[in-house]
């Protein structure tokens, strides 16, 4: 089992992310979005990315900043448009970004399936809608289902409240959102945390993401203020 790496800079944490990667980015709007890691990814320079997230960015920070920098080829999300999705809206209307809309429950389950090693699954959501066009369907017990495939990431960028020095993670309320399934669905998981504690300080019953899924940890509390996204 590889040891979790702890980093003193955000740029070091995202080192090695390649052009063309599929990047799972946590967050429900701005809640739980790993803004510091995203800013570092912009600086790092990886491009032609496929990004999987709940929505397509808010305002001009975080994921929206990554889109504005022209690093994303395709967006896979549940809510591409909202009142402050200025950047994505402009890119999509100009034909500069691809979009795959996935119902929110399907998005979570497709990533969970990737982490659980499930090859595919049938789900009733989207049956009879344009989202199901071209997909296999089947009637099971009198109900119609659509065949969905797992979403696996090359990298996951997530935010957690606390990590211990082994890399076990706990989250704060709704900031947890997609982070646990993204951690299991990616080849490499990079997490920014608000603080790091000694092994044994976290209640084992409260650990949501075990260290086995955590590859890189960035301790935000140890960064100079200039490196930490507000």
Tab-separated table of N, CA, C and O in Angstrom, residues 112-167:
chain	number	residue	atom	x	y	z
A	112	UNK	N	-19.676	5.939	-8.010
A	112	UNK	CA	-19.644	4.891	-6.984
A	112	UNK	C	-19.404	3.531	-7.619
A	112	UNK	O	-18.648	2.701	-7.097
A	113	UNK	N	-20.028	3.302	-8.781
A	113	UNK	CA	-19.845	2.039	-9.490
A	113	UNK	C	-18.395	1.852	-9.909
A	113	UNK	O	-17.847	0.739	-9.836
A	114	UNK	N	-17.756	2.932	-10.343
A	114	UNK	CA	-16.345	2.832	-10.723
A	114	UNK	C	-15.504	2.404	-9.531
A	114	UNK	O	-14.626	1.544	-9.648
A	115	UNK	N	-15.770	2.994	-8.382
A	115	UNK	CA	-15.014	2.652	-7.182
A	115	UNK	C	-15.289	1.250	-6.673
A	115	UNK	O	-14.412	0.621	-6.071
A	116	UNK	N	-16.500	0.753	-6.941
A	116	UNK	CA	-16.887	-0.574	-6.455
A	116	UNK	C	-16.571	-1.678	-7.452
A	116	UNK	O	-16.815	-2.861	-7.175
A	117	UNK	N	-16.052	-1.324	-8.612
A	117	UNK	CA	-15.722	-2.335	-9.607
A	117	UNK	C	-16.916	-2.886	-10.349
A	117	UNK	O	-16.866	-4.000	-10.888
A	118	UNK	N	-18.000	-2.121	-10.413
A	118	UNK	CA	-19.212	-2.561	-11.110
A	118	UNK	C	-19.096	-2.172	-12.578
A	118	UNK	O	-18.805	-1.020	-12.914
A	119	UNK	N	-19.326	-3.130	-13.482
A	119	UNK	CA	-19.129	-2.891	-14.906
A	119	UNK	C	-20.161	-1.980	-15.534
A	119	UNK	O	-19.856	-1.205	-16.444
A	120	UNK	N	-21.405	-2.057	-15.076
A	120	UNK	CA	-22.499	-1.233	-15.577
A	120	UNK	C	-23.710	-1.522	-14.700
A	120	UNK	O	-23.729	-2.500	-13.943
A	121	UNK	N	-24.727	-0.678	-14.807
A	121	UNK	CA	-25.936	-0.901	-14.016
A	121	UNK	C	-27.135	-0.296	-14.742
A	121	UNK	O	-26.997	0.619	-15.557
A	122	UNK	N	-28.310	-0.829	-14.449
A	122	UNK	CA	-29.552	-0.307	-15.015
A	122	UNK	C	-30.206	0.652	-14.027
A	122	UNK	O	-30.296	0.358	-12.828
A	123	UNK	N	-30.671	1.798	-14.544
A	123	UNK	CA	-31.285	2.826	-13.703
A	123	UNK	C	-32.491	3.407	-14.448
A	123	UNK	O	-32.415	3.619	-15.666
A	124	UNK	N	-33.601	3.676	-13.763
A	124	UNK	CA	-34.783	4.199	-14.465
A	124	UNK	C	-34.669	5.672	-14.845
A	124	UNK	O	-35.371	6.141	-15.749
A	125	UNK	N	-33.790	6.411	-14.183
A	125	UNK	CA	-33.681	7.844	-14.438
A	125	UNK	C	-33.264	8.112	-15.875
A	125	UNK	O	-32.347	7.481	-16.385
A	126	UNK	N	-33.949	9.021	-16.517
A	126	UNK	CA	-33.722	9.515	-17.883
A	126	UNK	C	-34.403	8.674	-18.957
A	126	UNK	O	-34.370	9.045	-20.138
A	127	UNK	N	-35.025	7.563	-18.577
A	127	UNK	CA	-35.713	6.758	-19.588
A	127	UNK	C	-36.761	7.619	-20.304
A	127	UNK	O	-37.527	8.347	-19.685
A	128	UNK	N	-36.789	7.499	-21.639
A	128	UNK	CA	-37.777	8.233	-22.415
A	128	UNK	C	-37.441	9.695	-22.654
A	128	UNK	O	-38.261	10.439	-23.191
A	129	UNK	N	-36.240	10.124	-22.262
A	129	UNK	CA	-35.811	11.509	-22.462
A	129	UNK	C	-34.620	11.534	-23.425
A	129	UNK	O	-34.008	10.498	-23.703
A	130	UNK	N	-34.271	12.727	-23.916
A	130	UNK	CA	-33.091	12.815	-24.805
A	130	UNK	C	-31.808	12.309	-24.161
A	130	UNK	O	-30.886	11.876	-24.869
A	131	UNK	N	-31.719	12.321	-22.832
A	131	UNK	CA	-30.507	11.854	-22.161
A	131	UNK	C	-30.289	10.355	-22.331
A	131	UNK	O	-29.190	9.855	-22.127
A	132	UNK	N	-31.350	9.634	-22.694
A	132	UNK	CA	-31.238	8.185	-22.862
A	132	UNK	C	-31.049	7.774	-24.319
A	132	UNK	O	-30.900	6.586	-24.602
A	133	UNK	N	-30.998	8.721	-25.211
A	133	UNK	CA	-30.870	8.398	-26.637
A	133	UNK	C	-29.551	7.675	-26.917
A	133	UNK	O	-28.493	8.100	-26.453
A	134	UNK	N	-29.642	6.571	-27.652
A	134	UNK	CA	-28.462	5.795	-28.002
A	134	UNK	C	-28.007	4.818	-26.939
A	134	UNK	O	-27.040	4.081	-27.145
A	135	UNK	N	-28.686	4.798	-25.789
A	135	UNK	CA	-28.297	3.897	-24.714
A	135	UNK	C	-29.183	2.648	-24.703
A	135	UNK	O	-30.354	2.698	-25.107
A	136	UNK	N	-28.634	1.551	-24.229
A	136	UNK	CA	-29.398	0.314	-24.108
A	136	UNK	C	-30.471	0.464	-23.033
A	136	UNK	O	-30.224	1.036	-21.959
A	137	UNK	N	-31.656	-0.030	-23.305
A	137	UNK	CA	-32.739	-0.006	-22.316
A	137	UNK	C	-33.261	-1.428	-22.117
A	137	UNK	O	-33.074	-2.304	-22.972
A	138	UNK	N	-33.897	-1.630	-20.986
A	138	UNK	CA	-34.439	-2.957	-20.686
A	138	UNK	C	-35.625	-2.814	-19.741
A	138	UNK	O	-35.621	-1.955	-18.851
A	139	UNK	N	-36.619	-3.659	-19.939
A	139	UNK	CA	-37.748	-3.693	-19.012
A	139	UNK	C	-37.475	-4.763	-17.962
A	139	UNK	O	-37.200	-5.919	-18.282
A	140	UNK	N	-37.541	-4.373	-16.702
A	140	UNK	CA	-37.296	-5.287	-15.590
A	140	UNK	C	-38.452	-5.151	-14.607
A	140	UNK	O	-38.725	-4.056	-14.102
A	141	UNK	N	-39.151	-6.245	-14.358
A	141	UNK	CA	-40.300	-6.234	-13.453
A	141	UNK	C	-41.313	-5.158	-13.819
A	141	UNK	O	-41.869	-4.462	-12.966
A	142	UNK	N	-41.515	-4.986	-15.121
A	142	UNK	CA	-42.526	-4.052	-15.583
A	142	UNK	C	-42.102	-2.593	-15.593
A	142	UNK	O	-42.909	-1.718	-15.908
A	143	UNK	N	-40.852	-2.312	-15.278
A	143	UNK	CA	-40.361	-0.934	-15.278
A	143	UNK	C	-39.215	-0.811	-16.268
A	143	UNK	O	-38.398	-1.725	-16.407
A	144	UNK	N	-39.124	0.335	-16.944
A	144	UNK	CA	-38.098	0.545	-17.959
A	144	UNK	C	-36.848	1.174	-17.359
A	144	UNK	O	-36.929	2.116	-16.557
A	145	UNK	N	-35.689	0.642	-17.774
A	145	UNK	CA	-34.406	1.083	-17.240
A	145	UNK	C	-33.432	1.423	-18.378
A	145	UNK	O	-33.563	0.919	-19.495
A	146	UNK	N	-32.454	2.228	-18.037
A	146	UNK	CA	-31.399	2.628	-18.971
A	146	UNK	C	-30.067	2.097	-18.445
A	146	UNK	O	-29.774	2.196	-17.251
A	147	UNK	N	-29.250	1.550	-19.344
A	147	UNK	CA	-27.942	1.037	-18.943
A	147	UNK	C	-26.948	2.191	-18.834
A	147	UNK	O	-26.762	2.960	-19.771
A	148	UNK	N	-26.313	2.298	-17.676
A	148	UNK	CA	-25.328	3.347	-17.425
A	148	UNK	C	-23.975	2.717	-17.102
A	148	UNK	O	-23.899	1.665	-16.466
A	149	UNK	N	-22.911	3.392	-17.513
A	149	UNK	CA	-21.552	2.905	-17.292
A	149	UNK	C	-20.828	3.752	-16.248
A	149	UNK	O	-21.143	4.926	-16.062
A	150	UNK	N	-19.849	3.173	-15.573
A	150	UNK	CA	-19.116	3.901	-14.536
A	150	UNK	C	-18.367	5.117	-15.101
A	150	UNK	O	-18.000	5.141	-16.277
A	151	UNK	N	-18.166	6.098	-14.252
A	151	UNK	CA	-17.297	7.234	-14.565
A	151	UNK	C	-16.052	7.101	-13.697
A	151	UNK	O	-16.134	7.177	-12.469
A	152	UNK	N	-14.922	6.901	-14.343
A	152	UNK	CA	-13.655	6.749	-13.617
A	152	UNK	C	-12.765	7.934	-13.927
A	152	UNK	O	-12.671	8.369	-15.074
A	153	UNK	N	-12.088	8.462	-12.925
A	153	UNK	CA	-11.202	9.585	-13.114
A	153	UNK	C	-9.738	9.188	-13.069
A	153	UNK	O	-9.359	8.243	-12.376
A	154	UNK	N	-8.932	9.913	-13.814
A	154	UNK	CA	-7.484	9.776	-13.656
A	154	UNK	C	-7.041	10.427	-12.351
A	154	UNK	O	-6.142	9.932	-11.670
A	155	UNK	N	-7.718	11.539	-12.025
A	155	UNK	CA	-7.399	12.304	-10.818
A	155	UNK	C	-8.691	12.819	-10.208
A	155	UNK	O	-9.618	13.187	-10.933
A	156	UNK	N	-8.766	12.847	-8.875
A	156	UNK	CA	-9.846	13.533	-8.174
A	156	UNK	C	-9.242	14.666	-7.353
A	156	UNK	O	-8.236	14.464	-6.654
A	157	UNK	N	-9.838	15.846	-7.448
A	157	UNK	CA	-9.483	16.977	-6.595
A	157	UNK	C	-10.654	17.214	-5.656
A	157	UNK	O	-11.757	17.532	-6.103
A	158	UNK	N	-10.431	17.039	-4.358
A	158	UNK	CA	-11.520	17.166	-3.393
A	158	UNK	C	-11.082	18.004	-2.197
A	158	UNK	O	-9.893	18.276	-2.001
A	159	UNK	N	-12.061	18.407	-1.400
A	159	UNK	CA	-11.813	19.185	-0.183
A	159	UNK	C	-12.390	18.416	1.000
A	159	UNK	O	-13.518	17.929	0.943
A	160	UNK	N	-11.618	18.294	2.066
A	160	UNK	CA	-12.098	17.667	3.304
A	160	UNK	C	-11.807	18.602	4.470
A	160	UNK	O	-10.977	19.518	4.363
A	161	UNK	N	-12.472	18.367	5.567
A	161	UNK	CA	-12.248	19.210	6.746
A	161	UNK	C	-10.926	18.868	7.426
A	161	UNK	O	-10.112	19.747	7.707
A	162	UNK	N	-10.700	17.567	7.682
A	162	UNK	CA	-9.528	17.145	8.455
A	162	UNK	C	-8.968	15.837	7.912
A	162	UNK	O	-9.721	14.950	7.508
A	163	UNK	N	-7.661	15.749	7.905
A	163	UNK	CA	-6.965	14.485	7.625
A	163	UNK	C	-6.079	14.164	8.817
A	163	UNK	O	-5.574	15.080	9.480
A	164	UNK	N	-5.900	12.879	9.097
A	164	UNK	CA	-4.845	12.544	10.057
A	164	UNK	C	-3.561	12.267	9.271
A	164	UNK	O	-3.550	12.336	8.035
A	165	UNK	N	-2.488	11.997	9.962
A	165	UNK	CA	-1.189	11.884	9.294
A	165	UNK	C	-1.006	10.581	8.519
A	165	UNK	O	0.045	10.371	7.918
A	166	UNK	N	-2.043	9.745	8.516
A	166	UNK	CA	-2.044	8.580	7.628
A	166	UNK	C	-2.798	8.881	6.334
A	166	UNK	O	-2.624	8.197	5.336
A	167	UNK	N	-3.670	9.919	6.367
A	167	UNK	CA	-4.459	10.255	5.190
A	167	UNK	C	-5.919	9.892	5.295
A	167	UNK	O	-6.668	10.011	4.310
